[in-house]
Amino acid sequence: MKLTSRSVSRAVLVSAVVTATASAAVLVATTSANAATTLGASAAQSGRYFGTAVAANKLGDATYVGILNREFDMVTAENEMKMDATEPQQGQFSYGNADRIVNHARSRGMKVRGHALAWHSQQPGWMQNMSGTALRNAMLNHVTQVATYYRGKIHSWDVVNEAFADGGTGARRDSNLQRTGNDWIEAAFRAARAADPGAKLCYNDYNTDNWSHAKTQGVYRMVQDFKARGVPIDCVGFQAHFNSGNPVPSNYHTTLQNFANLGVDVQITELDIEGSGSTQAQQYQGVVQACLAVTRCTGITVWGIRDSDSWRASGTPLLFDSSGNKKAAYNSVLSALNNGTQPTGTTQPTTTTQPTNPGGSCTATYAEGQKWSDRFNGQVTVTGASNWVVTVTLSSPQKVIATWNTTATWDSSGTVMTARPNGNGNVFGFTVQHNGNWNWPSLSCRTG
Ligand code: G2I
């Protein structure tokens, strides 16, 4: 898009409004009498799970375990199911630490994500220098053995982790596994399906959040190809490690929806967002809302419990501080989960005609436009009199943050917009910052 100076200043203004309203929104506590009070329970209201990564050596920490047992209903072993942990010597499998996590979770009714069966990283020493057929067979044996050992106990497996290159190519990452042949990924998925037919089988990666990035497109094409050829893939995991250099992209919802449209579930698998306060809280809110807006986004996992448990603790990227206190980010996630409704328009649009108006009559019809995690577009088509005046009534705490093809004014509450022609015809539009409320606006038309 070509940016004129007018559109630039307008964009700055709009983004300032977005920031101000969204920051305010995350401070609003959920007051509904029925609101769930833990992450797992609030996610369960829409049939989703809310998980965390767990380290076996922290299962003796009372604060850690207290939060784990209270808040989460899905668990991922942070390191204990990786190839180096489960097969430290070729053919000798070691499940002690992984079992501690799996047993802790399952005995309390929590589900388990298996992470990860095949990966270029965290390979045991004996595997790192292998190549060719020997490596391919060793990898497939590993997938088969581990998935068989845990058969029936794993909700979703990260069958293959991080197999695509960063940067602008959209190509596979070079690795010893990749050099065994491009079909190594599908071979791993087939082995996993045979070993644990009841588990969902996921491809998992990072930097796949922005729809316009080459890596995202590369993964998308692989999943599309797998679905077309019947390779057994059920889900795509989006790790979602964000920071100021890699913020939550504005097209995040688009990415999740486009993958889901391929016929796979999508899961947010390792969420953490470096930062603090309302800025961090707002970004977390956007991620949760993006997932809630995609029917096939079946759950969210954060990559650790307290900031001090994080692989990047100095970035304070999690929902609990180092003492185990809930952060603003926690409150925004809980609030977003409790306010989550499907963005399909739970309220039918109202179209009203005023035939008795001496100035003539008009009808205003609403149509859904594009949707993002934090906002949606609406379009209004007016028929009848050309001197129309359309009243657009929002549901609190929605706010209109942009309009086009109309001259608009607002009442003092900011929720009732009066739109008139501005010389650009009889179809106008607006963007609503929904702040958790996806209801469609109601309309009425008069002349004036
Ligand atoms: O790097 C962040 C994550 C990216 N996606 C895949 C995940 O599996 C990965 O998790 C991290 C763990 O959070 C770290 O805890 O993976 C790292 C290694 O791949 C983990 O770091 C390792 C250290 O490298 C080891 O030196 C250490 O012994 O953690 C081990 C246990 O603390």
CSV table of C-alpha atoms and ligand atoms in Angstrom, one decimal, residues 78-79 82 115 119 121-122 161-162 239 241 270 303 311, ligand 1:
chain,number,residue,atom,x,y,z
A,78,GLU,CA,10.1,-28.8,29.2
A,79,ASN,CA,13.1,-31.0,28.5
A,82,LYS,CA,13.4,-34.8,24.3
A,115,HIS,CA,7.5,-32.8,23.3
A,119,TRP,CA,14.3,-32.6,16.3
A,121,SER,CA,18.5,-30.1,18.4
A,122,GLN,CA,18.8,-31.9,21.8
A,161,ASN,CA,10.0,-29.8,16.0
A,162,GLU,CA,11.6,-26.8,14.2
A,239,GLN,CA,5.5,-21.9,19.8
A,241,HIS,CA,8.0,-16.9,21.8
A,270,GLU,CA,5.2,-22.5,24.1
A,303,TRP,CA,6.4,-22.0,28.5
A,311,TRP,CA,14.4,-20.3,29.8
B,1,G2I,O1,14.4,-22.6,23.6
B,1,G2I,C1,13.1,-22.5,24.0
B,1,G2I,C2,12.2,-23.6,23.5
B,1,G2I,C3,12.1,-23.5,22.0
B,1,G2I,N1,11.3,-24.5,21.4
B,1,G2I,C4,11.6,-25.8,21.8
B,1,G2I,C5,11.7,-26.0,23.3
B,1,G2I,O2,12.1,-27.3,23.6
B,1,G2I,C6,12.7,-25.0,23.8
B,1,G2I,O3,12.7,-25.2,25.3
B,1,G2I,C7,14.0,-25.0,25.8
B,1,G2I,C8,13.9,-25.2,27.3
B,1,G2I,O4,13.0,-24.3,27.9
B,1,G2I,C9,15.3,-25.0,28.0
B,1,G2I,O5,15.2,-25.4,29.3
B,1,G2I,O6,14.9,-25.9,25.3
B,1,G2I,C10,16.2,-25.7,25.7
B,1,G2I,C11,17.2,-26.6,25.0
B,1,G2I,O7,16.8,-27.0,23.8
B,1,G2I,C12,16.3,-25.9,27.2
B,1,G2I,O8,17.6,-25.6,27.7
B,1,G2I,C13,18.3,-26.6,28.3
B,1,G2I,C14,19.7,-26.2,28.4
B,1,G2I,O9,20.2,-26.0,27.0
B,1,G2I,C15,20.5,-27.2,29.0
B,1,G2I,O10,21.9,-26.8,29.2
B,1,G2I,C16,19.9,-27.6,30.4
B,1,G2I,O11,20.6,-28.6,30.9
B,1,G2I,O12,17.8,-26.8,29.6
B,1,G2I,C17,18.4,-27.9,30.2
B,1,G2I,C18,17.7,-28.2,31.5
B,1,G2I,O13,17.7,-27.0,32.3
